[in-house]
Coordinates of C-alpha atoms in Angstrom, one line a residue:
Chain I
M483 CA -5.2 32.5 6.2
A484 CA -4.2 29.5 4.2
N485 CA -6.8 28.0 1.8
L486 CA -7.7 24.5 1.0
V487 CA -8.5 24.9 -2.7
G488 CA -7.9 21.5 -4.2
A489 CA -8.8 17.8 -3.4
F490 CA -8.1 14.7 -5.3
C491 CA -7.9 10.9 -4.7
T492 CA -5.4 8.7 -6.6
A493 CA -4.2 5.2 -6.8
H494 CA -0.8 4.5 -5.4
V495 CA 0.0 1.2 -7.0
P496 CA 3.7 0.5 -6.6
L497 CA 4.0 -0.8 -10.1
I498 CA 3.2 2.7 -11.3
A499 CA 6.7 3.6 -10.1
S500 CA 8.5 0.3 -10.7
R501 CA 7.1 -1.5 -13.7
P502 CA 4.0 0.2 -15.2
G503 CA 4.4 -1.6 -18.5
V504 CA 3.3 -5.0 -17.1
A505 CA -0.2 -3.8 -17.7
D506 CA -2.1 -3.2 -20.9
K507 CA -0.8 -0.1 -22.6
K508 CA -4.2 1.5 -23.1
Q509 CA -5.0 1.2 -19.4
V510 CA -1.6 2.5 -18.4
D511 CA -1.9 5.4 -20.7
H512 CA -5.4 6.2 -19.3
V513 CA -4.0 6.3 -15.8
M514 CA -1.0 8.4 -16.8
E515 CA -3.3 10.9 -18.6
A516 CA -5.4 11.2 -15.4
F517 CA -2.3 12.0 -13.4
G518 CA -1.5 14.6 -16.0
K519 CA -5.0 16.1 -15.5
I520 CA -4.3 16.4 -11.8
R521 CA -1.0 18.1 -12.4
A522 CA -2.7 20.6 -14.7
R523 CA -5.4 21.3 -12.1
M524 CA -2.7 21.8 -9.4
V525 CA -1.2 24.4 -11.6
D526 CA -4.5 26.1 -12.4
L527 CA -5.4 26.2 -8.7
K528 CA -1.9 27.6 -7.9
I529 CA -1.3 24.9 -5.3
D530 CA 1.9 25.2 -3.3
T531 CA 1.4 22.5 -0.7
A532 CA -0.2 19.1 -0.9
I533 CA -1.2 17.1 2.1
V534 CA -0.9 13.5 0.9
V535 CA -2.7 10.8 2.9
G536 CA -1.4 7.3 2.6
D537 CA -1.0 4.1 4.6
D538 CA 2.0 2.0 5.6
H539 CA 2.3 -1.5 4.1
Y540 CA 4.3 -3.0 7.0
T541 CA 7.5 -1.6 5.6
M542 CA 7.9 1.7 7.5
F543 CA 6.4 0.7 10.8
G544 CA 6.8 -2.7 12.5
P545 CA 5.0 -4.8 15.1
H546 CA 6.8 -2.8 17.8
C547 CA 5.0 0.4 16.9
L548 CA 1.9 0.8 14.6
P549 CA 0.6 4.4 14.6
S550 CA -3.1 4.9 14.0
M551 CA -2.4 8.3 12.4
L552 CA 0.8 10.1 11.8
I553 CA 2.0 13.4 10.4
G554 CA 5.4 14.1 9.0
I555 CA 6.4 17.5 10.3
G556 CA 10.1 17.7 9.3
D557 CA 12.5 16.1 6.8
V558 CA 11.0 13.8 4.3
D559 CA 12.7 11.5 1.8
G560 CA 11.7 8.5 -0.2
P561 CA 11.0 6.0 -1.4
H562 CA 11.5 3.7 1.5
E563 CA 11.4 0.6 -0.7
E564 CA 14.5 -0.1 -2.8
W565 CA 12.5 -2.4 -5.1
L566 CA 10.6 0.6 -6.4
G567 CA 13.7 1.3 -8.5
H568 CA 14.1 4.9 -7.5
E569 CA 17.0 6.4 -5.6
R570 CA 16.0 7.7 -2.2
A571 CA 16.0 11.5 -2.4
P572 CA 14.9 14.4 -0.3
I573 CA 11.3 15.6 -0.7
A574 CA 10.3 19.2 0.2
N575 CA 7.9 19.4 3.2
N576 CA 6.1 22.5 4.5
P577 CA 7.3 22.1 8.1
A578 CA 5.6 25.3 9.4
L579 CA 2.2 24.3 8.1
A580 CA 2.8 20.7 9.1
E581 CA 3.7 21.7 12.6
H582 CA 0.6 24.0 12.8
I583 CA -1.7 21.1 11.7
M584 CA 0.0 18.8 14.3
E585 CA -0.5 21.4 17.1
Y586 CA -4.1 22.2 15.9
G587 CA -4.7 18.5 16.1
F588 CA -3.3 18.2 19.6
D589 CA -5.6 21.0 20.7
H590 CA -8.6 19.4 19.1
G591 CA -8.4 15.8 20.4
F592 CA -6.0 14.3 17.8
D593 CA -3.1 12.8 19.6
W594 CA -1.4 11.6 16.5
A595 CA 2.1 10.1 16.2
V596 CA 4.6 12.5 14.8
A597 CA 7.5 11.9 12.4
K598 CA 10.3 14.4 12.7
A599 CA 12.1 12.7 9.8
L600 CA 10.3 10.3 7.6
S601 CA 11.1 8.0 4.7
I602 CA 7.9 7.5 2.8
D603 CA 6.7 4.3 1.2
H604 CA 5.0 3.9 -2.1
S605 CA 1.6 5.0 -0.8
T606 CA 2.6 8.7 -0.8
F607 CA 5.7 8.3 -3.0
V608 CA 3.7 7.3 -6.1
P609 CA 1.5 10.4 -6.0
Y610 CA 4.6 12.5 -5.2
L611 CA 6.4 11.0 -8.2
K612 CA 3.5 11.3 -10.7
I613 CA 2.1 14.7 -9.5
I614 CA 4.2 16.8 -7.1
K615 CA 7.7 16.0 -8.4
E616 CA 6.8 17.2 -11.8
L617 CA 5.5 20.6 -10.6
D618 CA 7.5 23.6 -9.6
D619 CA 7.9 24.4 -5.9
V620 CA 5.1 22.3 -4.5
K621 CA 5.7 21.0 -1.1
M622 CA 4.3 17.8 0.4
I623 CA 3.0 17.1 4.0
P624 CA 2.7 13.3 4.4
V625 CA 0.0 11.9 6.6
Y626 CA -0.2 8.1 7.3
L627 CA -3.2 6.1 8.6
A628 CA -3.4 2.6 9.8
A629 CA -5.4 1.5 6.7
G630 CA -3.2 -1.4 5.6
V631 CA -1.9 -3.0 8.8
A632 CA -4.3 -4.0 11.6
P633 CA -5.3 -2.7 14.1
L634 CA -7.1 -0.4 11.6
I635 CA -8.1 3.1 12.2
R636 CA -11.8 3.5 12.5
P637 CA -13.4 5.0 9.3
K638 CA -15.4 7.5 11.5
R639 CA -12.0 8.8 12.9
C640 CA -10.8 9.3 9.3
V641 CA -13.8 11.6 8.6
Q642 CA -13.1 13.5 11.8
L643 CA -9.4 13.8 10.8
G644 CA -10.3 15.2 7.4
E645 CA -12.6 17.8 9.0
M646 CA -9.9 18.7 11.5
I647 CA -7.2 19.1 8.8
A648 CA -9.5 21.4 6.8
S649 CA -10.1 23.5 9.9
A650 CA -6.4 23.6 10.7
V651 CA -5.5 24.8 7.2
A652 CA -8.1 27.6 7.5
D653 CA -6.7 28.5 10.9
Y654 CA -3.1 28.9 9.6
P655 CA -2.0 32.5 9.2
G656 CA 0.1 31.9 6.0
D657 CA -1.2 32.4 2.5
E658 CA -0.6 28.9 1.3
R659 CA -2.9 27.3 -1.3
V660 CA -3.3 23.8 -0.2
A661 CA -4.6 20.5 -1.8
I662 CA -5.4 17.3 0.0
I663 CA -4.8 14.0 -1.8
G664 CA -6.2 10.8 -0.5
T665 CA -4.4 7.7 -1.9
G666 CA -5.1 4.0 -2.4
G667 CA -6.7 1.4 -4.6
L668 CA -10.3 0.2 -4.7
S669 CA -10.6 -3.6 -4.7
H670 CA -7.3 -5.4 -4.4
W671 CA -6.1 -8.4 -2.6
V672 CA -2.5 -7.6 -1.5
G673 CA -0.4 -10.8 -1.0
A674 CA -3.6 -12.9 -0.6
A675 CA -4.6 -16.0 -2.6
D676 CA -6.9 -13.8 -4.7
M677 CA -4.1 -11.3 -5.6
G678 CA -4.8 -10.0 -9.1
K679 CA -8.5 -10.2 -8.8
V680 CA -10.5 -7.0 -9.2
N681 CA -14.2 -6.7 -8.2
E682 CA -15.5 -4.1 -10.7
E683 CA -19.0 -4.2 -9.2
F684 CA -17.6 -3.2 -5.8
D685 CA -15.4 -0.5 -7.3
H686 CA -18.3 1.1 -9.1
E687 CA -20.4 1.0 -6.0
M688 CA -17.6 2.7 -4.1
I689 CA -17.1 5.3 -6.8
D690 CA -20.8 6.1 -6.7
M691 CA -20.7 6.5 -2.9
I692 CA -17.7 8.8 -3.3
R693 CA -19.4 10.8 -6.1
R694 CA -22.5 11.3 -3.9
R695 CA -20.2 12.1 -0.9
D696 CA -22.3 9.5 0.9
I697 CA -20.0 9.2 3.9
D698 CA -22.7 7.5 6.0
A699 CA -22.9 4.7 3.5
M700 CA -19.1 4.3 3.6
L701 CA -19.1 4.3 7.4
A702 CA -21.7 1.5 7.3
L703 CA -19.3 -0.8 5.5
T704 CA -17.9 -3.4 7.8
D705 CA -14.3 -4.5 7.6
E706 CA -15.5 -8.1 7.2
Y707 CA -17.6 -7.1 4.1
V708 CA -14.8 -5.1 2.6
L709 CA -12.3 -7.9 3.1
E710 CA -14.6 -10.5 1.6
T711 CA -15.8 -8.4 -1.3
A712 CA -12.9 -6.3 -2.2
G713 CA -9.8 -7.6 -0.4
N714 CA -7.4 -6.4 2.3
G715 CA -6.2 -3.5 0.0
A716 CA -9.7 -2.0 -0.1
Y717 CA -9.4 -0.9 3.5
E718 CA -7.6 2.1 1.9
Y719 CA -10.9 3.8 1.4
R720 CA -10.1 5.2 4.8
N721 CA -7.4 7.5 3.1
W722 CA -10.0 8.7 0.7
L723 CA -12.5 9.5 3.5
V724 CA -10.0 12.0 4.9
A725 CA -9.9 13.9 1.6
M726 CA -13.7 13.6 1.1
A727 CA -14.4 14.9 4.6
A728 CA -12.0 17.8 4.2
V729 CA -14.4 19.2 1.5
K730 CA -17.9 20.0 2.7
D731 CA -19.5 20.1 -0.7
Y732 CA -18.0 18.9 -4.0
D733 CA -18.8 17.7 -7.5
M734 CA -16.7 14.6 -8.2
E735 CA -15.0 14.3 -11.5
L736 CA -14.0 10.8 -12.4
L737 CA -10.6 11.1 -14.2
C738 CA -10.2 7.4 -14.8
Y739 CA -11.2 4.0 -13.6
E740 CA -9.3 0.9 -14.9
P741 CA -9.6 -2.6 -13.5
I742 CA -5.9 -3.6 -13.9
S743 CA -5.3 -7.1 -12.9
P744 CA -1.5 -7.1 -13.6
W745 CA -1.4 -4.1 -11.2
V746 CA -3.6 -6.2 -8.8
T747 CA -5.9 -3.2 -8.3
G748 CA -9.0 -1.4 -9.3
T749 CA -7.3 1.8 -10.2
T750 CA -9.1 5.2 -10.1
L751 CA -8.3 8.9 -9.9
V752 CA -10.8 11.6 -9.1
E753 CA -11.0 15.3 -8.4
F754 CA -13.4 16.8 -5.9
K755 CA -14.3 20.1 -7.4
F756 CA -15.4 22.6 -4.7
A757 CA -19.0 23.7 -5.0
A758 CA -19.3 27.4 -5.5
Chain M
M822 CA 4.2 -17.4 21.2
S823 CA 1.7 -15.8 18.9
V824 CA 1.0 -14.5 15.4
N825 CA 2.7 -11.3 16.6
T826 CA 6.1 -13.0 17.1
I827 CA 5.9 -14.4 13.5
E828 CA 5.1 -10.9 12.2
K829 CA 8.0 -9.6 14.1
I830 CA 10.3 -12.2 12.6
L831 CA 9.1 -11.5 9.1
W832 CA 9.1 -7.7 9.5
E833 CA 12.7 -7.8 10.8
F834 CA 13.8 -9.7 7.6
G835 CA 12.4 -6.8 5.6
D836 CA 13.8 -4.1 7.8
D837 CA 17.3 -5.6 7.9
P838 CA 18.0 -8.1 5.1
S839 CA 21.1 -9.4 6.9
R840 CA 18.7 -11.0 9.2
A841 CA 17.1 -12.9 6.3
K842 CA 20.6 -14.0 5.3
A843 CA 21.3 -15.2 8.9
F844 CA 18.0 -17.2 8.8
L845 CA 18.9 -18.8 5.5
K846 CA 22.3 -19.7 6.7
D847 CA 21.2 -21.4 9.9
P848 CA 17.4 -21.3 10.5
D849 CA 17.4 -23.2 13.8
K850 CA 20.1 -21.0 15.3
Y851 CA 18.3 -17.9 14.1
L852 CA 14.9 -18.9 15.4
A853 CA 16.2 -19.9 18.8
Q854 CA 16.0 -16.2 19.9
F855 CA 12.2 -16.1 19.5
Q856 CA 9.3 -17.6 21.5
L857 CA 7.5 -19.9 19.0
D858 CA 5.4 -23.0 19.7
E859 CA 6.0 -26.1 17.7
E860 CA 3.6 -25.3 14.9
E861 CA 4.7 -21.7 14.7
Y862 CA 8.3 -22.8 14.5
R863 CA 7.4 -25.2 11.6
M864 CA 5.6 -22.5 9.7
V865 CA 8.5 -20.1 9.8
R866 CA 11.2 -22.7 9.4
T867 CA 9.6 -24.0 6.2
M868 CA 8.2 -20.6 5.2
D869 CA 4.7 -22.2 4.8
L870 CA 3.0 -19.1 3.4
K871 CA -0.5 -20.6 3.3
A872 CA -0.3 -21.8 6.9
M873 CA 0.9 -18.5 8.1
D874 CA -1.9 -16.8 6.1
E875 CA -4.5 -19.1 7.7
Y876 CA -2.9 -18.4 11.1
G877 CA -3.5 -14.7 10.7
V878 CA -0.1 -13.4 9.7
S879 CA -0.4 -10.3 7.5
N880 CA -0.2 -11.1 3.8
L881 CA 1.8 -7.9 3.4
L882 CA 4.6 -9.5 5.3
G883 CA 4.4 -12.8 3.5
M884 CA 4.7 -11.0 0.1
M885 CA 7.5 -8.8 1.3
V886 CA 9.6 -11.7 2.7
W887 CA 9.1 -14.2 -0.1
P888 CA 11.4 -12.5 -2.6
L889 CA 14.0 -11.7 0.1
L890 CA 14.3 -15.4 0.8
N891 CA 13.8 -16.8 -2.7
G892 CA 15.2 -14.2 -5.0
N893 CA 13.3 -11.4 -6.8
N894 CA 12.9 -12.8 -10.3
Q895 CA 10.2 -12.7 -12.9
L896 CA 8.6 -16.0 -11.6
M897 CA 8.6 -14.9 -7.9
A898 CA 5.0 -13.4 -7.9
F899 CA 3.6 -16.5 -9.6
D900 CA 5.5 -18.9 -7.3
Y901 CA 4.1 -16.9 -4.3
L902 CA 0.6 -17.0 -5.7
R903 CA 0.8 -20.8 -6.4
R904 CA 1.8 -21.4 -2.8
M905 CA -1.0 -19.3 -1.6
N906 CA -3.4 -21.4 -3.6
H907 CA -2.3 -24.9 -2.3
G908 CA -0.1 -25.5 -5.4
D909 CA -2.6 -24.5 -8.0
L910 CA -1.7 -21.3 -9.9
P911 CA -4.8 -19.3 -10.9
N912 CA -4.6 -16.8 -13.8
N913 CA -5.5 -13.9 -11.6
F914 CA -3.3 -11.5 -13.6
K915 CA -5.4 -12.3 -16.7
L916 CA -2.4 -13.2 -18.8
P917 CA -2.9 -14.4 -22.4
G918 CA -3.2 -18.2 -22.5
W919 CA 0.2 -18.9 -24.1
Q920 CA 2.0 -16.7 -21.6
F921 CA 0.2 -18.3 -18.7
R922 CA 1.1 -21.8 -19.9
M923 CA 4.8 -20.7 -20.3
I924 CA 4.9 -19.4 -16.8
K925 CA 3.4 -22.7 -15.4
L926 CA 5.9 -24.7 -17.4
S927 CA 8.8 -22.5 -16.2
L928 CA 7.7 -22.9 -12.6
A929 CA 7.5 -26.7 -13.1
I930 CA 11.0 -26.8 -14.6
R931 CA 12.4 -24.7 -12.0
N932 CA 10.8 -26.7 -9.2
A933 CA 12.1 -29.9 -10.8
W934 CA 15.6 -28.4 -11.0
V935 CA 15.5 -27.3 -7.3
G936 CA 14.3 -30.7 -6.4
A937 CA 17.1 -32.4 -8.2
L938 CA 19.7 -30.1 -6.5
C939 CA 18.2 -31.0 -3.1
L940 CA 18.5 -34.7 -3.9
V941 CA 22.1 -34.3 -5.0
G942 CA 22.8 -32.3 -1.8
L943 CA 21.1 -35.0 0.3
R944 CA 23.1 -37.8 -1.3
K945 CA 26.3 -35.9 -0.7
S946 CA 25.5 -35.3 3.0
L947 CA 24.6 -39.0 3.4
N948 CA 27.9 -40.0 1.8

């Protein structure tokens, strides 16, 4: 059977791909070092497939169709956004495993939307660019949640999704070694009047909850509180919940935290090290 | 007639930039295809970002559309932020003081220049 052997969460700030240098060099270097640590761990763990959980920012999906959760089972390319400054190019998927996870989901109460061919936005492209693209033969299965555009997926459903994905991987007859990567920023106000503001207090509280794997505390957060305290971008903790829930017991290693106003985001990268 | 229609209009600009060009060429003709009430029509016609924000339009769309309609230059993000703050630009990006003052000055000069061009255009059309 396939094995889920790695779990990480990373920022997906588009400026990482387009203009990282607008931020302080020390902060940028710290983030890039953290991406390097994830790459090294992916090699150590012999990962061959990464399930990357992101959210659309009203670029891929429009008002005519807003999927609550979606899996890309076929051809993948990216980035969708020209302004990221990267030529759109093919990205290797693991279609057999992706289709298995899709079917397993259908059989276990997850009627998710399915993309047979998908152009990914920065939320999964940035982790692809900084982690997967630089490794040999690692494939990527993109998963998208409604964590940026309302109506938002319920956080409890994200927990259930993470648990289901872990079970689906374990149920797969292949010998893949799989990582799950939740993506997104902590506090950030995307396109709002407070854009650029970072709430470090909220960010540290969130990191503590993640460190303790205190899913109940995260589920108790209301959208109103998150919006007021940490901005519309902070809804992305939903993506992180999927990765957290996929690992029953972990020790979190904080790879970096930087409040980067020019990147308009509380930026953090972590690893969930599986408990023995 | 709803926030949903405004979001559809803005999203379609991003999905197909030729639509944004058609809007810029003849806004009234372009908007005639959509069901908008008077205030919604004004918000979109004038790209009143703050009004759309307060009406509940996704900030993701406002930020996506602004450079499409106004050019993606170094000042764009600051101009956007200024409009979202009722004309007052906060230093949310924590720029050094001199750099922040230069940006405010550049925005003021650019806006004066645009205003002058509008006045010239208005005089020509009246003549």
